[in-house]
Amino acid sequence: MPSLIDLHSHSTISDGLLAPEDLVMHAAEKGVKVLALTDHDDTGGLTVARKIATGQGMQFINGVEISVTWRRRTIHVVGLKVDPAYAPLSDGLAKIRAGRHLRAQGMAASLEKFGIHGSLEGSYAYAKQGIISRAHFARFLIDKGHASSIKGVFKRYLVKGKPGYFEHQWAELEEVISWINGSGGVAVLAHPGRYDIGRTNMLLLLEEFRNLGGTAIEVVTGSHTVDQYQEYAKLANMFDLKSSMGSDYHGPGHAYIEMGRLPDLPRGCVPVWQGWPETEIFNTEVH
Ligand code: AMP
Ligand code: MN
Ligand code: MN
Ligand code: MN
C-alpha cells in the first residue's frame, strides 16, 4: 500500500536532482496523491509544481524548508500551506539566500586553502535554478574525484572541523515561525531525529518550538528509523504537537526512501493534515 501523502520533497530549485515538473511526475508515478514541494529557503518551484500536480489529479501543498540557527545549531523548519507572496516570508527567504551566497564564498575559500580550486564556480554550475547548498559543493567534490559518494564527502569535507566548512548564522526560530504562520501556513519541525543534540536539548527545542507557534513535527520521515517513528510520535503527543510525514526525497540515488513508500503514522498521532480540504478524500475514506 503506497503512502498517499508526502509533505517533504526537493527539486532543482534547491538541492534536488529533478526539476519541479519532473519531481511531481515522479511522485504521481509512485502513487502519491497529496504532495508538498519543500525546497530549501526558496519557493520558486511552487507555481509550476502545482500546475503539473493539478493536471495529474493530485492535491498540491505549497511548502518550503527553512534553515534556522537554534542555540548555535542548524535545524530545519518546514512551512506547509504557506503563501509565497507574503512579504515577510519572501523577504526573509531572500535574506537567507543572500546569506547562502556569502557562506558559499567562505566555503570555497576554505577549500582553496586546502588546495581545491574553483569550487565556487564549480558548485554553482550544479545550482542553476535556485539556492546554492553544501549538496552542490558535494557534487563538485565528487566529480573532481575528492570523494566517491555523497556520504563520503560529508565525512571528509563540508562539516565542522573539515575543509569546506564555514560557520554560518541562519534565521532565528521565532522569526521563521512567524513568517510561516503569518502567511497562513503551519510550521513543522523537520526530521528531529537527525539533530544530534541530546534528550535535554530536544525537549527544550520541542517546548520552545510549540510555544513560539509551531504546529507539528515530522514523525515519519525518510531519515528516521522505525524506532524513531515511535519515539517522535510519543514526543509529539507529549508536547501537543501534530505529526507530519514526508520522504525528504532529493531525486534518484539521492533519497533515503523512494516516494510512496513511507509507512502510515503510528497510532495515536494527530496528522498535521487533519481537517485540510486537500485530504478530505482520505478522511472520508478512512472514517
Ligand atoms: P546546506 O543547507 O547548504 O547546509 O546543505 C544541506 C544539504 O546537504 C541537506 O539538505 C542534504 O541534502 C545534504 N546533506 C547534508 N549532510 C548530508 C549527509 N551527511 N549525507 C547526505 N546529504 C547531506
Ligand atoms: Mn537537501
Ligand atoms: Mn532538512
Ligand atoms: Mn529536506
PDB file of C-alpha atoms and ligand atoms in Angstrom:
ATOM      1  CA  MET A   1       0.000   0.000   0.000  1.00  0.00           C
ATOM      2  CA  PRO A   2       1.720   3.210  -1.093  1.00  0.00           C
ATOM      3  CA  SER A   3       1.747   6.171   1.246  1.00  0.00           C
ATOM      4  CA  LEU A   4      -0.536   8.658  -0.405  1.00  0.00           C
ATOM      5  CA  ILE A   5       0.743  11.717   1.426  1.00  0.00           C
ATOM      6  CA  ASP A   6       4.247  13.172   1.099  1.00  0.00           C
ATOM      7  CA  LEU A   7       4.839  16.545   2.722  1.00  0.00           C
ATOM      8  CA  HIS A   8       8.610  16.944   2.235  1.00  0.00           C
ATOM      9  CA  SER A   9      10.465  16.875  -1.097  1.00  0.00           C
ATOM     10  CA  HIS A  10      13.131  18.754  -3.070  1.00  0.00           C
ATOM     11  CA  SER A  11      13.602  19.847  -6.684  1.00  0.00           C
ATOM     12  CA  THR A  12      16.373  21.572  -8.635  1.00  0.00           C
ATOM     13  CA  ILE A  13      15.175  24.850  -7.105  1.00  0.00           C
ATOM     14  CA  SER A  14      17.213  23.692  -4.125  1.00  0.00           C
ATOM     15  CA  ASP A  15      19.378  20.575  -3.941  1.00  0.00           C
ATOM     16  CA  GLY A  16      17.092  18.003  -5.552  1.00  0.00           C
ATOM     17  CA  LEU A  17      18.057  16.364  -8.845  1.00  0.00           C
ATOM     18  CA  LEU A  18      14.683  16.593 -10.598  1.00  0.00           C
ATOM     19  CA  ALA A  19      13.124  19.777 -11.980  1.00  0.00           C
ATOM     20  CA  PRO A  20       9.874  20.640 -10.163  1.00  0.00           C
ATOM     21  CA  GLU A  21       7.734  19.290 -13.014  1.00  0.00           C
ATOM     22  CA  ASP A  22       9.706  16.025 -13.142  1.00  0.00           C
ATOM     23  CA  LEU A  23       9.555  15.637  -9.374  1.00  0.00           C
ATOM     24  CA  VAL A  24       5.764  15.933  -9.458  1.00  0.00           C
ATOM     25  CA  MET A  25       5.538  13.404 -12.307  1.00  0.00           C
ATOM     26  CA  HIS A  26       7.751  11.050 -10.320  1.00  0.00           C
ATOM     27  CA  ALA A  27       5.520  11.416  -7.257  1.00  0.00           C
ATOM     28  CA  ALA A  28       2.450  10.751  -9.404  1.00  0.00           C
ATOM     29  CA  GLU A  29       4.020   7.582 -10.829  1.00  0.00           C
ATOM     30  CA  LYS A  30       4.771   6.375  -7.299  1.00  0.00           C
ATOM     31  CA  GLY A  31       1.157   6.800  -6.225  1.00  0.00           C
ATOM     32  CA  VAL A  32       1.458   9.977  -4.150  1.00  0.00           C
ATOM     33  CA  LYS A  33      -1.879  11.827  -4.039  1.00  0.00           C
ATOM     34  CA  VAL A  34      -1.041  14.774  -1.774  1.00  0.00           C
ATOM     35  CA  LEU A  35       2.378  16.315  -2.353  1.00  0.00           C
ATOM     36  CA  ALA A  36       4.255  19.232  -0.812  1.00  0.00           C
ATOM     37  CA  LEU A  37       7.330  20.619  -2.547  1.00  0.00           C
ATOM     38  CA  THR A  38       9.592  21.943   0.230  1.00  0.00           C
ATOM     39  CA  ASP A  39      12.756  23.328  -1.333  1.00  0.00           C
ATOM     40  CA  HIS A  40      15.377  24.799   0.992  1.00  0.00           C
ATOM     41  CA  ASP A  41      14.784  28.544   1.520  1.00  0.00           C
ATOM     42  CA  ASP A  42      13.162  29.015  -1.898  1.00  0.00           C
ATOM     43  CA  THR A  43       9.559  28.871  -3.121  1.00  0.00           C
ATOM     44  CA  GLY A  44      10.446  29.299  -6.810  1.00  0.00           C
ATOM     45  CA  GLY A  45       9.183  25.856  -7.830  1.00  0.00           C
ATOM     46  CA  LEU A  46       5.696  26.023  -6.363  1.00  0.00           C
ATOM     47  CA  THR A  47       3.772  27.539  -9.266  1.00  0.00           C
ATOM     48  CA  VAL A  48       4.907  25.066 -11.896  1.00  0.00           C
ATOM     49  CA  ALA A  49       4.732  22.125  -9.473  1.00  0.00           C
ATOM     50  CA  ARG A  50       1.141  22.999  -8.565  1.00  0.00           C
ATOM     51  CA  LYS A  51       0.166  23.223 -12.221  1.00  0.00           C
ATOM     52  CA  ILE A  52       1.591  19.791 -13.054  1.00  0.00           C
ATOM     53  CA  ALA A  53       0.202  18.213  -9.870  1.00  0.00           C
ATOM     54  CA  THR A  54      -3.273  19.516 -10.594  1.00  0.00           C
ATOM     55  CA  GLY A  55      -3.045  18.144 -14.125  1.00  0.00           C
ATOM     56  CA  GLN A  56      -2.207  14.745 -12.614  1.00  0.00           C
ATOM     57  CA  GLY A  57      -5.247  14.844 -10.340  1.00  0.00           C
ATOM     58  CA  MET A  58      -3.069  15.265  -7.260  1.00  0.00           C
ATOM     59  CA  GLN A  59      -3.529  17.687  -4.389  1.00  0.00           C
ATOM     60  CA  PHE A  60      -0.618  20.097  -4.070  1.00  0.00           C
ATOM     61  CA  ILE A  61       0.552  21.793  -0.872  1.00  0.00           C
ATOM     62  CA  ASN A  62       2.792  24.862  -1.001  1.00  0.00           C
ATOM     63  CA  GLY A  63       5.897  24.221   1.068  1.00  0.00           C
ATOM     64  CA  VAL A  64       9.373  25.425   1.976  1.00  0.00           C
ATOM     65  CA  GLU A  65      12.130  24.075   4.252  1.00  0.00           C
ATOM     66  CA  ILE A  66      13.723  26.955   6.112  1.00  0.00           C
ATOM     67  CA  SER A  67      17.238  26.934   7.608  1.00  0.00           C
ATOM     68  CA  VAL A  68      17.334  28.044  11.239  1.00  0.00           C
ATOM     69  CA  THR A  69      20.071  28.514  13.805  1.00  0.00           C
ATOM     70  CA  TRP A  70      18.840  27.467  17.243  1.00  0.00           C
ATOM     71  CA  ARG A  71      21.307  27.678  20.108  1.00  0.00           C
ATOM     72  CA  ARG A  72      24.231  27.642  17.653  1.00  0.00           C
ATOM     73  CA  ARG A  73      22.934  24.561  15.842  1.00  0.00           C
ATOM     74  CA  THR A  74      21.316  24.256  12.456  1.00  0.00           C
ATOM     75  CA  ILE A  75      17.770  22.934  12.389  1.00  0.00           C
ATOM     76  CA  HIS A  76      15.193  22.875   9.612  1.00  0.00           C
ATOM     77  CA  VAL A  77      11.596  24.074   9.806  1.00  0.00           C
ATOM     78  CA  VAL A  78       9.169  23.095   7.074  1.00  0.00           C
ATOM     79  CA  GLY A  79       6.389  25.545   6.292  1.00  0.00           C
ATOM     80  CA  LEU A  80       3.283  23.933   4.799  1.00  0.00           C
ATOM     81  CA  LYS A  81       0.374  25.768   3.156  1.00  0.00           C
ATOM     82  CA  VAL A  82       2.453  28.945   3.062  1.00  0.00           C
ATOM     83  CA  ASP A  83       1.662  31.924   0.852  1.00  0.00           C
ATOM     84  CA  PRO A  84       4.921  32.628  -1.005  1.00  0.00           C
ATOM     85  CA  ALA A  85       3.741  36.171  -1.784  1.00  0.00           C
ATOM     86  CA  TYR A  86       3.528  37.120   1.913  1.00  0.00           C
ATOM     87  CA  ALA A  87       6.206  39.811   2.122  1.00  0.00           C
ATOM     88  CA  PRO A  88       7.797  38.930   5.492  1.00  0.00           C
ATOM     89  CA  LEU A  89       8.227  35.357   4.240  1.00  0.00           C
ATOM     90  CA  SER A  90       9.540  36.227   0.774  1.00  0.00           C
ATOM     91  CA  ASP A  91      11.833  38.945   2.180  1.00  0.00           C
ATOM     92  CA  GLY A  92      13.085  36.597   4.891  1.00  0.00           C
ATOM     93  CA  LEU A  93      13.843  33.853   2.385  1.00  0.00           C
ATOM     94  CA  ALA A  94      15.609  36.333   0.078  1.00  0.00           C
ATOM     95  CA  LYS A  95      17.828  37.303   3.004  1.00  0.00           C
ATOM     96  CA  ILE A  96      18.658  33.666   3.746  1.00  0.00           C
ATOM     97  CA  ARG A  97      19.522  33.091   0.089  1.00  0.00           C
ATOM     98  CA  ALA A  98      21.860  36.098   0.110  1.00  0.00           C
ATOM     99  CA  GLY A  99      23.467  34.585   3.218  1.00  0.00           C
ATOM    100  CA  ARG A 100      23.874  31.301   1.350  1.00  0.00           C
ATOM    101  CA  HIS A 101      25.904  33.103  -1.308  1.00  0.00           C
ATOM    102  CA  LEU A 102      28.259  34.638   1.267  1.00  0.00           C
ATOM    103  CA  ARG A 103      28.584  31.284   3.006  1.00  0.00           C
ATOM    104  CA  ALA A 104      29.416  29.608  -0.335  1.00  0.00           C
ATOM    105  CA  GLN A 105      32.238  32.124  -0.809  1.00  0.00           C
ATOM    106  CA  GLY A 106      33.539  31.237   2.651  1.00  0.00           C
ATOM    107  CA  MET A 107      33.293  27.519   1.902  1.00  0.00           C
ATOM    108  CA  ALA A 108      35.177  27.995  -1.373  1.00  0.00           C
ATOM    109  CA  ALA A 109      37.901  29.995   0.382  1.00  0.00           C
ATOM    110  CA  SER A 110      38.282  27.186   2.908  1.00  0.00           C
ATOM    111  CA  LEU A 111      38.591  24.578   0.148  1.00  0.00           C
ATOM    112  CA  GLU A 112      41.047  26.838  -1.688  1.00  0.00           C
ATOM    113  CA  LYS A 113      43.323  26.828   1.369  1.00  0.00           C
ATOM    114  CA  PHE A 114      43.174  23.063   1.281  1.00  0.00           C
ATOM    115  CA  GLY A 115      44.327  23.123  -2.359  1.00  0.00           C
ATOM    116  CA  ILE A 116      40.941  22.584  -4.013  1.00  0.00           C
ATOM    117  CA  HIS A 117      40.490  25.303  -6.615  1.00  0.00           C
ATOM    118  CA  GLY A 118      37.484  26.641  -8.480  1.00  0.00           C
ATOM    119  CA  SER A 119      34.837  25.223  -6.140  1.00  0.00           C
ATOM    120  CA  LEU A 120      32.653  28.345  -6.119  1.00  0.00           C
ATOM    121  CA  GLU A 121      32.108  28.414  -9.888  1.00  0.00           C
ATOM    122  CA  GLY A 122      32.202  24.621  -9.987  1.00  0.00           C
ATOM    123  CA  SER A 123      29.461  24.243  -7.377  1.00  0.00           C
ATOM    124  CA  TYR A 124      27.289  26.998  -8.826  1.00  0.00           C
ATOM    125  CA  ALA A 125      27.331  25.040 -12.085  1.00  0.00           C
ATOM    126  CA  TYR A 126      25.135  22.470 -10.284  1.00  0.00           C
ATOM    127  CA  ALA A 127      22.836  25.135  -8.845  1.00  0.00           C
ATOM    128  CA  LYS A 128      21.490  26.871 -11.885  1.00  0.00           C
ATOM    129  CA  GLN A 129      17.896  27.486 -10.869  1.00  0.00           C
ATOM    130  CA  GLY A 130      17.829  28.372  -7.204  1.00  0.00           C
ATOM    131  CA  ILE A 131      19.811  28.228  -3.995  1.00  0.00           C
ATOM    132  CA  ILE A 132      23.432  27.139  -3.514  1.00  0.00           C
ATOM    133  CA  SER A 133      23.928  24.475  -0.849  1.00  0.00           C
ATOM    134  CA  ARG A 134      26.513  22.107   0.525  1.00  0.00           C
ATOM    135  CA  ALA A 135      24.901  19.429  -1.638  1.00  0.00           C
ATOM    136  CA  HIS A 136      26.145  21.298  -4.743  1.00  0.00           C
ATOM    137  CA  PHE A 137      29.645  21.539  -3.291  1.00  0.00           C
ATOM    138  CA  ALA A 138      29.395  17.813  -2.554  1.00  0.00           C
ATOM    139  CA  ARG A 139      28.593  17.058  -6.201  1.00  0.00           C
ATOM    140  CA  PHE A 140      31.517  19.226  -7.329  1.00  0.00           C
ATOM    141  CA  LEU A 141      33.910  17.442  -4.947  1.00  0.00           C
ATOM    142  CA  ILE A 142      32.752  14.015  -6.127  1.00  0.00           C
ATOM    143  CA  ASP A 143      33.099  14.963  -9.790  1.00  0.00           C
ATOM    144  CA  LYS A 144      36.636  16.219  -9.123  1.00  0.00           C
ATOM    145  CA  GLY A 145      37.489  12.874  -7.514  1.00  0.00           C
ATOM    146  CA  HIS A 146      37.860  14.071  -3.917  1.00  0.00           C
ATOM    147  CA  ALA A 147      35.288  11.532  -2.723  1.00  0.00           C
ATOM    148  CA  SER A 148      33.335   8.727  -4.331  1.00  0.00           C
ATOM    149  CA  SER A 149      29.947   9.171  -2.672  1.00  0.00           C
ATOM    150  CA  ILE A 150      27.758  11.794  -1.029  1.00  0.00           C
ATOM    151  CA  LYS A 151      28.229  10.010   2.271  1.00  0.00           C
ATOM    152  CA  GLY A 152      31.993  10.071   1.801  1.00  0.00           C
ATOM    153  CA  VAL A 153      32.082  13.793   1.028  1.00  0.00           C
ATOM    154  CA  PHE A 154      30.157  14.707   4.164  1.00  0.00           C
ATOM    155  CA  LYS A 155      32.615  12.643   6.229  1.00  0.00           C
ATOM    156  CA  ARG A 156      35.739  14.381   4.976  1.00  0.00           C
ATOM    157  CA  TYR A 157      34.521  17.803   3.844  1.00  0.00           C
ATOM    158  CA  LEU A 158      31.904  20.496   4.437  1.00  0.00           C
ATOM    159  CA  VAL A 159      31.259  19.611   8.096  1.00  0.00           C
ATOM    160  CA  LYS A 160      32.622  21.211  11.266  1.00  0.00           C
ATOM    161  CA  GLY A 161      36.380  20.844  11.547  1.00  0.00           C
ATOM    162  CA  LYS A 162      36.828  19.735   7.903  1.00  0.00           C
ATOM    163  CA  PRO A 163      37.847  21.583   4.733  1.00  0.00           C
ATOM    164  CA  GLY A 164      34.986  23.495   3.164  1.00  0.00           C
ATOM    165  CA  TYR A 165      33.160  24.143   6.435  1.00  0.00           C
ATOM    166  CA  PHE A 166      32.151  27.717   7.097  1.00  0.00           C
ATOM    167  CA  GLU A 167      30.278  28.744  10.227  1.00  0.00           C
ATOM    168  CA  HIS A 168      27.023  30.407   9.295  1.00  0.00           C
ATOM    169  CA  GLN A 169      24.154  32.090  11.105  1.00  0.00           C
ATOM    170  CA  TRP A 170      20.762  31.160   9.633  1.00  0.00           C
ATOM    171  CA  ALA A 171      17.406  32.724  10.563  1.00  0.00           C
ATOM    172  CA  GLU A 172      16.004  32.761  14.114  1.00  0.00           C
ATOM    173  CA  LEU A 173      13.423  30.144  15.070  1.00  0.00           C
ATOM    174  CA  GLU A 174      10.994  32.785  16.287  1.00  0.00           C
ATOM    175  CA  GLU A 175      11.030  34.840  13.093  1.00  0.00           C
ATOM    176  CA  VAL A 176      10.745  31.780  10.860  1.00  0.00           C
ATOM    177  CA  ILE A 177       7.669  30.500  12.687  1.00  0.00           C
ATOM    178  CA  SER A 178       6.139  33.976  12.478  1.00  0.00           C
ATOM    179  CA  TRP A 179       6.779  34.209   8.707  1.00  0.00           C
ATOM    180  CA  ILE A 180       5.127  30.814   8.209  1.00  0.00           C
ATOM    181  CA  ASN A 181       2.151  31.417  10.497  1.00  0.00           C
ATOM    182  CA  GLY A 182       1.728  34.973   9.224  1.00  0.00           C
ATOM    183  CA  SER A 183       1.483  33.687   5.667  1.00  0.00           C
ATOM    184  CA  GLY A 184      -1.364  31.377   6.686  1.00  0.00           C
ATOM    185  CA  GLY A 185       0.791  28.262   6.893  1.00  0.00           C
ATOM    186  CA  VAL A 186       1.781  25.793   9.594  1.00  0.00           C
ATOM    187  CA  ALA A 187       5.312  25.264  10.936  1.00  0.00           C
ATOM    188  CA  VAL A 188       6.646  21.703  11.120  1.00  0.00           C
ATOM    189  CA  LEU A 189       9.941  20.775  12.775  1.00  0.00           C
ATOM    190  CA  ALA A 190      11.774  18.735  10.123  1.00  0.00           C
ATOM    191  CA  HIS A 191      13.442  15.369  10.827  1.00  0.00           C
ATOM    192  CA  PRO A 192      14.044  15.859  14.581  1.00  0.00           C
ATOM    193  CA  GLY A 193      15.851  12.523  14.756  1.00  0.00           C
ATOM    194  CA  ARG A 194      18.732  13.996  12.781  1.00  0.00           C
ATOM    195  CA  TYR A 195      19.653  16.640  15.330  1.00  0.00           C
ATOM    196  CA  ASP A 196      22.467  15.342  17.462  1.00  0.00           C
ATOM    197  CA  ILE A 197      21.529  17.489  20.457  1.00  0.00           C
ATOM    198  CA  GLY A 198      20.738  15.018  23.245  1.00  0.00           C
ATOM    199  CA  ARG A 199      17.481  14.383  25.070  1.00  0.00           C
ATOM    200  CA  THR A 200      17.510  17.516  27.252  1.00  0.00           C
ATOM    201  CA  ASN A 201      18.012  19.882  24.324  1.00  0.00           C
ATOM    202  CA  MET A 202      15.415  18.014  22.261  1.00  0.00           C
ATOM    203  CA  LEU A 203      12.817  18.549  24.977  1.00  0.00           C
ATOM    204  CA  LEU A 204      13.806  22.222  25.193  1.00  0.00           C
ATOM    205  CA  LEU A 205      13.582  22.581  21.419  1.00  0.00           C
ATOM    206  CA  LEU A 206      10.142  20.985  21.242  1.00  0.00           C
ATOM    207  CA  GLU A 207       8.831  23.133  24.055  1.00  0.00           C
ATOM    208  CA  GLU A 208      10.225  26.320  22.560  1.00  0.00           C
ATOM    209  CA  PHE A 209       9.007  25.362  19.075  1.00  0.00           C
ATOM    210  CA  ARG A 210       5.471  24.780  20.367  1.00  0.00           C
ATOM    211  CA  ASN A 211       5.461  27.939  22.500  1.00  0.00           C
ATOM    212  CA  LEU A 212       6.579  30.035  19.530  1.00  0.00           C
ATOM    213  CA  GLY A 213       3.614  28.786  17.484  1.00  0.00           C
ATOM    214  CA  GLY A 214       4.949  25.613  15.864  1.00  0.00           C
ATOM    215  CA  THR A 215       2.214  23.134  14.914  1.00  0.00           C
ATOM    216  CA  ALA A 216       3.782  19.760  14.146  1.00  0.00           C
ATOM    217  CA  ILE A 217       6.925  17.650  13.931  1.00  0.00           C
ATOM    218  CA  GLU A 218       7.939  15.146  11.302  1.00  0.00           C
ATOM    219  CA  VAL A 219       7.359  11.740  12.832  1.00  0.00           C
ATOM    220  CA  VAL A 220       7.593   9.600   9.709  1.00  0.00           C
ATOM    221  CA  THR A 221      10.407  10.923   7.506  1.00  0.00           C
ATOM    222  CA  GLY A 222      12.844   9.199   5.179  1.00  0.00           C
ATOM    223  CA  SER A 223      15.773   9.607   7.571  1.00  0.00           C
ATOM    224  CA  HIS A 224      14.055   8.243  10.706  1.00  0.00           C
ATOM    225  CA  THR A 225      14.419   4.634  11.786  1.00  0.00           C
ATOM    226  CA  VAL A 226      11.351   2.584  12.666  1.00  0.00           C
ATOM    227  CA  ASP A 227      12.186   3.101  16.355  1.00  0.00           C
ATOM    228  CA  GLN A 228      12.339   6.856  15.786  1.00  0.00           C
ATOM    229  CA  TYR A 229       8.799   6.815  14.338  1.00  0.00           C
ATOM    230  CA  GLN A 230       7.605   5.611  17.750  1.00  0.00           C
ATOM    231  CA  GLU A 231       9.932   7.856  19.722  1.00  0.00           C
ATOM    232  CA  TYR A 232       8.845  11.055  17.953  1.00  0.00           C
ATOM    233  CA  ALA A 233       5.190  10.046  17.911  1.00  0.00           C
ATOM    234  CA  LYS A 234       5.400   9.959  21.708  1.00  0.00           C
ATOM    235  CA  LEU A 235       7.213  13.292  21.882  1.00  0.00           C
ATOM    236  CA  ALA A 236       4.696  14.920  19.528  1.00  0.00           C
ATOM    237  CA  ASN A 237       1.835  13.860  21.763  1.00  0.00           C
ATOM    238  CA  MET A 238       3.723  14.845  24.909  1.00  0.00           C
ATOM    239  CA  PHE A 239       4.045  18.414  23.597  1.00  0.00           C
ATOM    240  CA  ASP A 240       0.613  18.616  21.985  1.00  0.00           C
ATOM    241  CA  LEU A 241       2.146  18.792  18.561  1.00  0.00           C
ATOM    242  CA  LYS A 242       0.636  17.248  15.438  1.00  0.00           C
ATOM    243  CA  SER A 243       2.545  14.755  13.296  1.00  0.00           C
ATOM    244  CA  SER A 244       3.723  15.066   9.720  1.00  0.00           C
ATOM    245  CA  MET A 245       5.194  12.697   7.179  1.00  0.00           C
ATOM    246  CA  GLY A 246       7.418  13.164   4.169  1.00  0.00           C
ATOM    247  CA  SER A 247      10.120  11.347   2.268  1.00  0.00           C
ATOM    248  CA  ASP A 248      12.641  14.240   2.044  1.00  0.00           C
ATOM    249  CA  TYR A 249      13.230  12.898  -1.461  1.00  0.00           C
ATOM    250  CA  HIS A 250      16.119  14.570  -3.354  1.00  0.00           C
ATOM    251  CA  GLY A 251      15.997  12.517  -6.584  1.00  0.00           C
ATOM    252  CA  PRO A 252      17.065   9.116  -7.907  1.00  0.00           C
ATOM    253  CA  GLY A 253      20.098   7.897  -5.974  1.00  0.00           C
ATOM    254  CA  HIS A 254      19.800  10.843  -3.560  1.00  0.00           C
ATOM    255  CA  ALA A 255      16.970   9.582  -1.418  1.00  0.00           C
ATOM    256  CA  TYR A 256      16.544   7.997   1.987  1.00  0.00           C
ATOM    257  CA  ILE A 257      13.475   6.257   0.649  1.00  0.00           C
ATOM    258  CA  GLU A 258      11.582   6.122  -2.646  1.00  0.00           C
ATOM    259  CA  MET A 259       8.463   8.261  -2.856  1.00  0.00           C
ATOM    260  CA  GLY A 260       5.235   6.491  -1.962  1.00  0.00           C
ATOM    261  CA  ARG A 261       6.975   4.038   0.386  1.00  0.00           C
ATOM    262  CA  LEU A 262       6.547   5.681   3.781  1.00  0.00           C
ATOM    263  CA  PRO A 263       4.524   3.782   6.384  1.00  0.00           C
ATOM    264  CA  ASP A 264       1.443   5.311   7.987  1.00  0.00           C
ATOM    265  CA  LEU A 265       1.813   7.490  11.078  1.00  0.00           C
ATOM    266  CA  PRO A 266       1.886   5.460  14.305  1.00  0.00           C
ATOM    267  CA  ARG A 267      -1.451   5.066  16.072  1.00  0.00           C
ATOM    268  CA  GLY A 268      -2.438   7.941  18.315  1.00  0.00           C
ATOM    269  CA  CYS A 269      -0.768  10.660  16.239  1.00  0.00           C
ATOM    270  CA  VAL A 270      -2.820  13.674  15.195  1.00  0.00           C
ATOM    271  CA  PRO A 271      -1.981  14.173  11.497  1.00  0.00           C
ATOM    272  CA  VAL A 272      -0.933  17.699  10.584  1.00  0.00           C
ATOM    273  CA  TRP A 273      -3.276  17.390   7.588  1.00  0.00           C
ATOM    274  CA  GLN A 274      -6.341  16.721   9.759  1.00  0.00           C
ATOM    275  CA  GLY A 275      -9.153  18.950   8.513  1.00  0.00           C
ATOM    276  CA  TRP A 276      -7.315  20.090   5.377  1.00  0.00           C
ATOM    277  CA  PRO A 277      -9.652  20.208   2.373  1.00  0.00           C
ATOM    278  CA  GLU A 278      -6.823  18.696   0.280  1.00  0.00           C
ATOM    279  CA  THR A 279      -7.025  15.487   2.310  1.00  0.00           C
ATOM    280  CA  GLU A 280     -10.825  15.342   2.627  1.00  0.00           C
ATOM    281  CA  ILE A 281     -10.971  12.368   0.284  1.00  0.00           C
ATOM    282  CA  PHE A 282      -8.793  10.297   2.653  1.00  0.00           C
ATOM    283  CA  ASN A 283     -10.597  11.433   5.780  1.00  0.00           C
ATOM    284  CA  THR A 284     -13.924  10.307   4.389  1.00  0.00           C
ATOM    285  CA  GLU A 285     -12.412   7.068   3.068  1.00  0.00           C
ATOM    286  CA  VAL A 286     -10.880   6.183   6.401  1.00  0.00           C
ATOM    287  CA  HIS A 287     -13.782   7.038   8.687  1.00  0.00           C
TER     288      HIS A 287
HETATM  289  P1  AMP B   1      23.010  23.217   3.408  1.00  0.00           P
HETATM  290  O1  AMP B   1      21.577  23.554   3.671  1.00  0.00           O
HETATM  291  O2  AMP B   1      23.636  24.065   2.356  1.00  0.00           O
HETATM  292  O3  AMP B   1      23.827  23.127   4.654  1.00  0.00           O
HETATM  293  O4  AMP B   1      23.010  21.774   2.752  1.00  0.00           O
HETATM  294  C1  AMP B   1      22.453  20.732   3.434  1.00  0.00           C
HETATM  295  C2  AMP B   1      22.025  19.648   2.456  1.00  0.00           C
HETATM  296  O5  AMP B   1      23.121  18.828   2.151  1.00  0.00           O
HETATM  297  C3  AMP B   1      20.982  18.762   3.083  1.00  0.00           C
HETATM  298  O6  AMP B   1      19.683  19.242   2.837  1.00  0.00           O
HETATM  299  C4  AMP B   1      21.219  17.458   2.407  1.00  0.00           C
HETATM  300  O7  AMP B   1      20.536  17.443   1.170  1.00  0.00           O
HETATM  301  C5  AMP B   1      22.706  17.478   2.143  1.00  0.00           C
HETATM  302  N1  AMP B   1      23.450  16.785   3.212  1.00  0.00           N
HETATM  303  C6  AMP B   1      23.934  17.297   4.341  1.00  0.00           C
HETATM  304  N2  AMP B   1      24.565  16.349   5.086  1.00  0.00           N
HETATM  305  C7  AMP B   1      24.473  15.228   4.373  1.00  0.00           C
HETATM  306  C8  AMP B   1      24.920  13.890   4.571  1.00  0.00           C
HETATM  307  N3  AMP B   1      25.616  13.522   5.646  1.00  0.00           N
HETATM  308  N4  AMP B   1      24.631  12.998   3.616  1.00  0.00           N
HETATM  309  C9  AMP B   1      23.948  13.346   2.519  1.00  0.00           C
HETATM  310  N5  AMP B   1      23.487  14.570   2.278  1.00  0.00           N
HETATM  311  C10 AMP B   1      23.743  15.504   3.185  1.00  0.00           C
HETATM  312 MN    MN B   2      18.750  18.956   0.996  1.00  0.00          MN
HETATM  313 MN    MN B   3      16.426  19.122   6.152  1.00  0.00          MN
HETATM  314 MN    MN B   4      14.669  18.347   3.177  1.00  0.00          MN
END
